[in-house]
Amino acid sequence: MPSLSSVQTIVMATHGSFGDLHPFIALGQALKARGCRVTLATHPDYAAKVEAAGLAFVAFGPSREDYVRDLRVNPAEIIRRLSNDHGFMIKRLIAPYLERSIRDIASYVAEADAVLGSPFAYGAHIAALLAGKPFTTVALQPTVMMSSYDPPKVKQAPFIFEPSGELGRAYNRLIMAAGEQIMAASQGHVRRIYRKHGLNPRIGLGGIISDHRTLALYSPLLAQPQPDFPPRTYIAGFPFYDSENGHASAMPERLLTFLNEGPAPLVFSLGTAMVYGGEAYYRTAIAAAKRLNRRAVILSGPESPLLSEEFGLNICVVPYAPHSLLLPRCEVIVHHGGIGSTAQALRAGRPQLVTPVFGDQFDNARRVTLLGTGLLLDFDDFTVERAVMRLRQVLYSDKIAATAQAVAPLIAAEDGAERAADVLLNARNVNTLAA
């Protein structure tokens, strides 16, 4: 394999929420610090944030406004459809814009030495193949690795999670093959565009399967390397970047005052994508906190009607707060299980209650419970009574609290962005990061 030690120009591409964007910003900054010219291609909505982080920006794919106009639904309805239809993301959010995405990025890829992309950044992959550039798939969560040895928990797939022998792994492979058939309709348009350009669509349930390299930017504490991973897979650990606008993180003054005036609160967050349609969830969270006689912080998102309401002295509703500053000061972290929130919660060392909604969140939640740092309560089961019951179990578990505290320094020490940059540039001989 040719060395990338002389690479000066790297193009990265990703779709999604802050949980998808932040790891790429962290990795881009690590590469830039090593002398590389880095361009990050992502949704137009993130231009200011990427540029404020010191990286060159390229608009890649649709904006939020494009989605709302073309689908003729509001963001909350888009999230509802994502949670109910596994193929919706590819069929409606990616495939219709794929040719446009290729055009967006092609000229930049042509000048690049290497291309990195998230598993569903098909446009970047196609552009890289057409230009003859090496493409590295960047996996942000274990779910997309699709191993028969350590399969992900997804909403409807009856995997054997800890197969003890070949029979169990063979069963898991059959389930994956069935999943491939089910997803074939969703991926049909994507596959046709690959073939239109004379390319073999090396894509599967977990997205792009790279012949060159796969970088796994998650902690090996969540998932270890497996024999059926793609060749040249490296588990680098979590990368961390935590800024709303690309500038230095700072706590909102009102939130800082709230934290300083009383005991550590519960914190409730649905991330930056799930805040749309989260009003009922947050009202349930507030009622549960009050029943438990606990203070609470609600990270509602910037458009929530809760921001204009008063809920008493023990409830603080803010649009956003840097997780790295807020979460270590909380009693319990209640979140949706997005990989970015999961990483920040693990680093904070506080107990968790994970309330998954769709996609990889169910698997991330399962791995948090296996690690012993929290418990699970499905979003659809999030009522006041059940939330109170689960929160009591977390609040009064010395074992969960001790495990969360023990794991935190291990996560903080991983420095996934730095290690991934070293792997990409062959700065040292690294295969995987062992737990």
C-alpha atoms as one frame of an Amber mdcrd trajectory, in Angstrom:
protein
   0.000   0.000   0.000   1.454   3.423  -0.887   2.384   5.650   2.019   0.309
   8.736   2.695   3.155  10.441   4.529   3.491  13.019   1.743  -0.221  13.785
   1.463  -0.861  17.513   1.547  -4.450  17.795   0.309  -7.254  15.775   1.905
 -10.971  16.019   1.153 -13.451  14.773   3.759 -17.211  14.367   3.261 -20.108
  13.665   5.592 -23.874  14.006   5.910 -25.956  14.261   9.079 -26.183  16.103
  12.389 -23.546  17.595  14.698 -22.832  14.051  15.884 -21.694  13.239  12.342
 -19.969  16.577  11.719 -17.949  17.059  14.903 -15.695  13.979  14.518 -14.735
  15.132  11.024 -13.922  18.614  12.295 -11.734  17.110  15.032  -9.947  14.877
  12.522  -9.587  17.738  10.046  -7.963  19.935  12.669  -5.536  17.143  13.600
  -4.575  16.694   9.950  -4.223  20.439   9.434  -1.902  20.622  12.447   0.313
  18.118  10.621   0.629  20.392   7.600  -2.200  19.024   5.444  -4.600  21.166
   3.432  -8.015  19.929   4.536 -11.401  20.528   2.910 -14.590  19.384   4.618
 -17.602  18.843   2.354 -20.962  18.735   4.107 -24.422  20.327   4.215 -24.542
  24.046   3.295 -26.033  24.798   6.733 -22.652  24.053   8.364 -20.502  26.440
   6.291 -19.897  29.022   9.013 -19.165  26.383  11.633 -16.625  24.523   9.498
 -14.844  27.710   8.445 -14.754  29.012  12.018 -13.004  25.757  12.959 -10.239
  26.645  10.507 -11.108  24.214   7.719 -11.972  24.900   4.088 -15.648  24.253
   3.361 -17.451  22.837   0.322 -21.239  22.604   0.090 -22.028  18.914  -0.386
 -25.593  17.794  -0.902 -28.825  19.419   0.224 -29.570  21.931   2.971 -32.261
  21.622   5.572 -34.307  24.092   3.509 -33.946  21.824   0.458 -35.267  18.849
   2.418 -38.282  20.755   3.742 -39.110  22.149   0.287 -38.638  18.914  -1.648
 -40.308  16.589   0.849 -43.041  19.130   1.666 -42.922  18.286   5.354 -41.468
  19.983   8.412 -38.259  18.797  10.139 -40.207  17.014  12.881 -41.977  14.875
  10.275 -38.648  14.053   8.618 -37.371  12.746  11.959 -40.571  10.733  12.471
 -40.145   9.088   9.063 -36.495   8.356   9.766 -37.459   6.542  12.953 -40.193
   4.472  11.268 -38.531   3.599   7.941 -34.949   2.326   7.884 -34.674   3.010
   4.160 -36.006   6.573   4.298 -32.559   8.128   4.780 -31.130   6.612   1.602
 -34.308   6.769  -0.513 -35.341  10.325   0.296 -32.421  12.176   1.914 -29.419
  10.882  -0.065 -30.316   9.171  -3.365 -32.291  12.054  -4.947 -29.304  14.376
  -4.466 -26.526  11.943  -5.356 -25.671  13.245  -8.819 -25.627  16.762  -7.425
 -23.325  15.625  -4.612 -20.881  14.154  -7.126 -20.807  17.459  -9.020 -20.386
  19.403  -5.764 -17.203  17.597  -4.840 -15.651  16.310  -8.081 -13.289  19.215
  -8.778 -11.967  19.165  -5.206 -11.460  15.405  -5.259  -9.546  15.733  -8.539
  -6.949  17.902  -6.756  -6.810  15.771  -3.599  -4.262  13.188  -2.542  -6.793
  11.239  -0.477 -10.537  11.257   0.226 -12.294  10.346   3.462 -16.033   9.938
   3.849 -18.757   8.713   6.142 -20.318   5.362   5.162 -23.207   7.001   3.305
 -21.234   9.755   1.533 -21.754   7.954  -1.760 -21.099  11.074  -3.818 -17.595
  11.428  -2.403 -16.911   7.728  -2.943 -18.018   7.848  -6.578 -15.981  11.001
  -7.212 -12.915   9.370  -5.648 -13.266   6.205  -7.724 -13.693   8.211 -10.931
 -10.597  10.270 -10.130  -8.539   7.259  -9.040  -8.071   8.600  -5.510  -7.779
   6.394  -2.392 -11.002   6.469  -0.363 -11.109   5.789   3.372 -14.460   4.960
   4.956 -14.848   6.659   8.338 -17.132   4.658  10.654 -18.355   6.717  13.600
 -20.224   3.896  15.350 -20.006   0.085  15.645 -23.421  -0.327  13.965 -22.092
   0.236  10.446 -19.377  -2.429  10.762 -21.987  -5.221  10.494 -19.996  -8.062
  12.039 -21.471 -11.544  12.442 -19.226 -11.910  15.511 -20.575  -8.748  17.150
 -23.747  -7.698  15.304 -25.521  -4.416  16.001 -28.875  -4.081  17.658 -31.285
  -2.657  15.131 -34.983  -2.206  15.578 -36.230  -5.303  13.718 -33.260  -7.654
  13.205 -33.215 -10.742  15.512 -29.432 -11.105  15.797 -27.640 -13.354  18.273
 -25.543 -10.752  20.059 -22.892 -13.010  21.550 -22.648 -16.019  19.210 -20.662
 -18.765  20.901 -19.677 -20.595  17.721 -19.869 -20.811  13.949 -23.543 -21.815
  13.981 -24.537 -18.559  15.668 -22.333 -16.524  13.325 -23.806 -18.312  10.316
 -27.281 -17.416  11.580 -26.219 -13.774  11.904 -24.874 -13.808   8.352 -28.249
 -15.084   7.139 -29.993 -12.221   8.931 -27.579  -9.763   7.321 -28.199 -11.280
   3.891 -31.939 -10.890   4.444 -31.330  -7.285   5.449 -29.388  -6.709   2.239
 -32.380  -7.952   0.257 -34.755  -5.694   2.162 -32.467  -2.707   1.629 -31.995
  -3.438  -2.072 -35.016  -1.327  -2.994 -33.743   1.613  -0.936 -30.284   1.383
  -2.466 -31.488   0.724  -6.002 -31.103   4.291  -7.253 -27.701   4.593  -5.596
 -26.487   1.379  -7.254 -27.758   2.546 -10.636 -25.722   5.743 -10.379 -22.579
   3.777  -9.541 -23.155   1.602 -12.622 -24.005   4.600 -14.786 -20.473   5.826
 -14.102 -19.027   2.391 -14.853 -18.358   1.553 -11.203 -18.989  -1.497  -9.050
 -21.275  -0.439  -6.167 -19.326  -1.851  -3.222 -21.985  -0.875  -0.695 -23.862
  -2.841   1.949 -26.092  -2.464   4.993 -23.405  -0.400   6.708 -22.788   1.807
   3.685 -19.586   2.088   1.645 -17.177  -0.861   1.837 -13.727   0.554   1.114
 -11.018  -1.548  -0.506  -8.436   0.938   0.750  -8.975   1.519   4.477 -11.638
   1.864   7.160 -11.133   4.198  10.109 -13.379   3.446  13.084 -13.680   6.581
  15.192 -15.270   5.027  18.251 -13.915   3.555  21.449 -12.745  -0.073  21.545
 -14.461  -0.151  24.925 -17.716  -0.209  22.935 -16.624  -2.698  20.274 -13.448
  -4.636  19.561 -11.961  -5.464  16.117 -13.571  -8.541  14.548 -12.285 -11.113
  12.008 -14.906 -10.165   9.414 -14.157  -6.432   9.411 -13.019  -4.952   6.074
  -9.259  -5.230   5.451  -7.079  -2.522   6.996  -9.612  -1.439   9.610  -8.238
   0.736  12.434 -10.132   1.499  15.640  -8.734   4.875  16.674 -11.020   5.882
  19.565 -13.444   8.779  19.923 -12.469  12.171  18.474 -13.842  15.160  20.360
 -14.932  18.568  19.123 -17.472  20.594  21.064 -18.526  23.980  19.785 -21.860
  25.279  18.557 -20.399  27.884  16.221 -16.795  26.828  15.654 -15.385  29.151
  18.295 -14.215  28.385  21.833 -16.816  26.588  23.930 -18.588  28.643  26.569
 -21.484  27.899  28.887 -24.573  30.135  28.523 -24.515  32.584  31.422 -28.015
  31.654  32.620 -27.089  27.969  32.661 -23.829  28.633  34.484 -25.716  30.535
  37.179 -28.235  27.693  37.484 -25.480  25.099  37.910 -23.710  27.178  40.549
 -26.837  27.721  42.634 -27.729  24.147  43.544 -27.043  20.413  43.433 -25.983
  18.671  40.223 -29.032  18.372  37.935 -30.315  15.752  35.566 -29.712  16.699
  31.929 -32.014  15.742  29.065 -30.890  15.941  25.440 -32.143  14.610  22.118
 -29.163  15.889  20.148 -29.212  18.362  17.279 -31.328  16.280  14.889 -33.878
  14.879  17.325 -34.777  18.213  18.926 -37.336  18.624  16.159 -40.518  17.082
  17.492 -39.012  16.706  20.954 -41.476  18.937  22.792 -43.564  16.083  24.239
 -40.411  14.228  25.305 -39.050  17.247  27.137 -42.347  17.954  28.862 -42.324
  14.362  30.088 -38.728  14.830  31.241 -39.646  17.947  33.222 -42.567  16.145
  34.886 -40.322  13.190  35.787 -37.650  15.472  37.269 -40.239  17.259  39.381
 -41.677  13.967  40.644 -38.164  12.911  41.657 -37.580  16.314  43.281 -34.505
  16.765  41.093 -33.162  19.822  39.310 -32.943  19.447  35.529 -31.384  21.013
  32.454 -33.264  20.661  29.166 -31.257  21.089  25.941 -34.279  21.897  23.810
 -32.830  23.160  20.526 -33.193  26.726  19.230 -36.791  26.486  17.978 -38.485
  24.868  20.960 -41.606  26.541  22.424 -40.301  25.515  25.851 -37.768  28.354
  25.681 -40.519  30.922  26.210 -42.107  29.135  29.177 -41.309  29.070  32.898
 -41.088  25.742  34.731 -39.940  26.855  38.171 -36.585  27.457  39.811 -35.404
  23.844  39.473 -35.751  23.597  35.672 -33.422  25.343  33.216 -34.271  25.196
  29.502 -31.556  26.297  27.061 -31.163  25.728  23.314 -27.660  24.268  23.522
 -24.670  23.913  25.814 -21.203  22.476  25.179 -21.419  18.879  26.373 -17.804
  18.865  27.516 -18.576  21.669  29.990 -22.102  20.700  31.051 -22.175  16.909
  31.334 -19.463  16.463  34.001 -21.545  18.745  36.253 -24.718  16.660  35.980
 -26.076  13.905  38.199 -27.428  11.706  35.379 -27.263  12.221  31.611 -30.449
  11.293  29.738 -29.890  11.253  25.981 -31.029   9.668  22.721 -27.969   7.502
  22.121 -26.489   9.341  19.163 -22.825   8.431  18.960 -21.653  11.992  19.639
 -23.771  12.283  22.785 -22.736   8.780  23.853 -19.051   9.658  23.531 -19.420
  12.890  25.485 -21.450  11.148  28.202 -18.814   8.427  28.589 -16.045  11.016
  28.813 -18.015  12.975  31.425 -18.023   9.983  33.788 -21.648  10.367  34.811
 -24.359   7.641  34.810 -26.599   7.526  31.747 -30.169   6.726  30.787 -30.291
   6.189  27.019 -33.608   6.665  25.176 -32.949   5.561  21.558 -35.198   6.644
  18.700 -33.782   5.248  15.440 -30.750   3.970  13.571 -27.536   3.323  15.454
 -28.984   4.673  18.703 -30.387   1.277  19.746 -27.000  -0.360  19.353 -25.162
   2.459  21.107 -27.620   2.150  23.987 -27.053  -1.618  24.198 -23.298  -1.120
  24.344 -23.600   1.501  27.086 -25.594  -0.963  29.196 -23.091  -3.776  28.487
 -20.285  -1.476  29.550 -22.172  -0.880  32.802 -22.337   2.919  32.577 -26.096
   3.289  32.203 -29.528   1.837  31.513 -31.927   1.833  28.554 -35.477   3.100
  28.083 -36.832   3.222  24.524 -38.056   6.605  23.336 -41.484   5.093  22.595
 -41.716   3.946  26.247 -40.689   7.304  27.702 -43.640   8.092  29.967 -43.431
   9.920  33.288 -43.941   6.712  35.266 -41.361   4.678  33.364 -38.852   7.516
  33.260 -39.139   7.947  37.031 -38.694   4.203  37.606 -35.610   3.964  35.363
 -34.074   7.146  36.695 -34.424   5.847  40.249 -32.576   2.688  39.233 -29.745
   4.766  37.758 -29.651   7.325  40.573 -29.338   4.728  43.299 -26.900   2.361
  41.591 -23.441   2.668  43.138 -22.183   0.156  40.578 -23.236   2.257  37.559
 -21.756   5.399  39.126 -18.448   3.685  39.887 -18.205   2.152  36.420 -18.967
   5.481  34.740 -16.211   7.162  36.768 -13.740   4.391  35.950 -14.437   4.515
  32.213 -14.173   8.307  31.859 -10.357   8.658  31.992  -9.944   5.767  29.552
 -12.202   7.503  27.030 -10.507  10.861  27.588  -7.090   9.313  26.954  -8.007
   7.821  23.564  -7.615  11.031  21.530  -9.105   9.424  18.445  -8.515  12.397
  16.134  -4.775  12.448  16.816  -4.430   8.706  16.464  -6.501   8.618  13.274
  -4.383  11.388  11.751  -1.251   9.399  12.562  -2.721   6.288  10.959  -3.677
   8.202   7.818  -0.250   9.750   7.472   1.643   6.610   8.522   3.366   8.588
  11.242   3.658   5.404  13.281   2.914   1.740  12.829  -0.537   1.347  14.358
  -3.128  -1.343  13.672  -5.810  -0.959  16.310  -6.273   0.665  19.670  -6.739
  -2.116  22.203  -9.067  -1.729  25.139
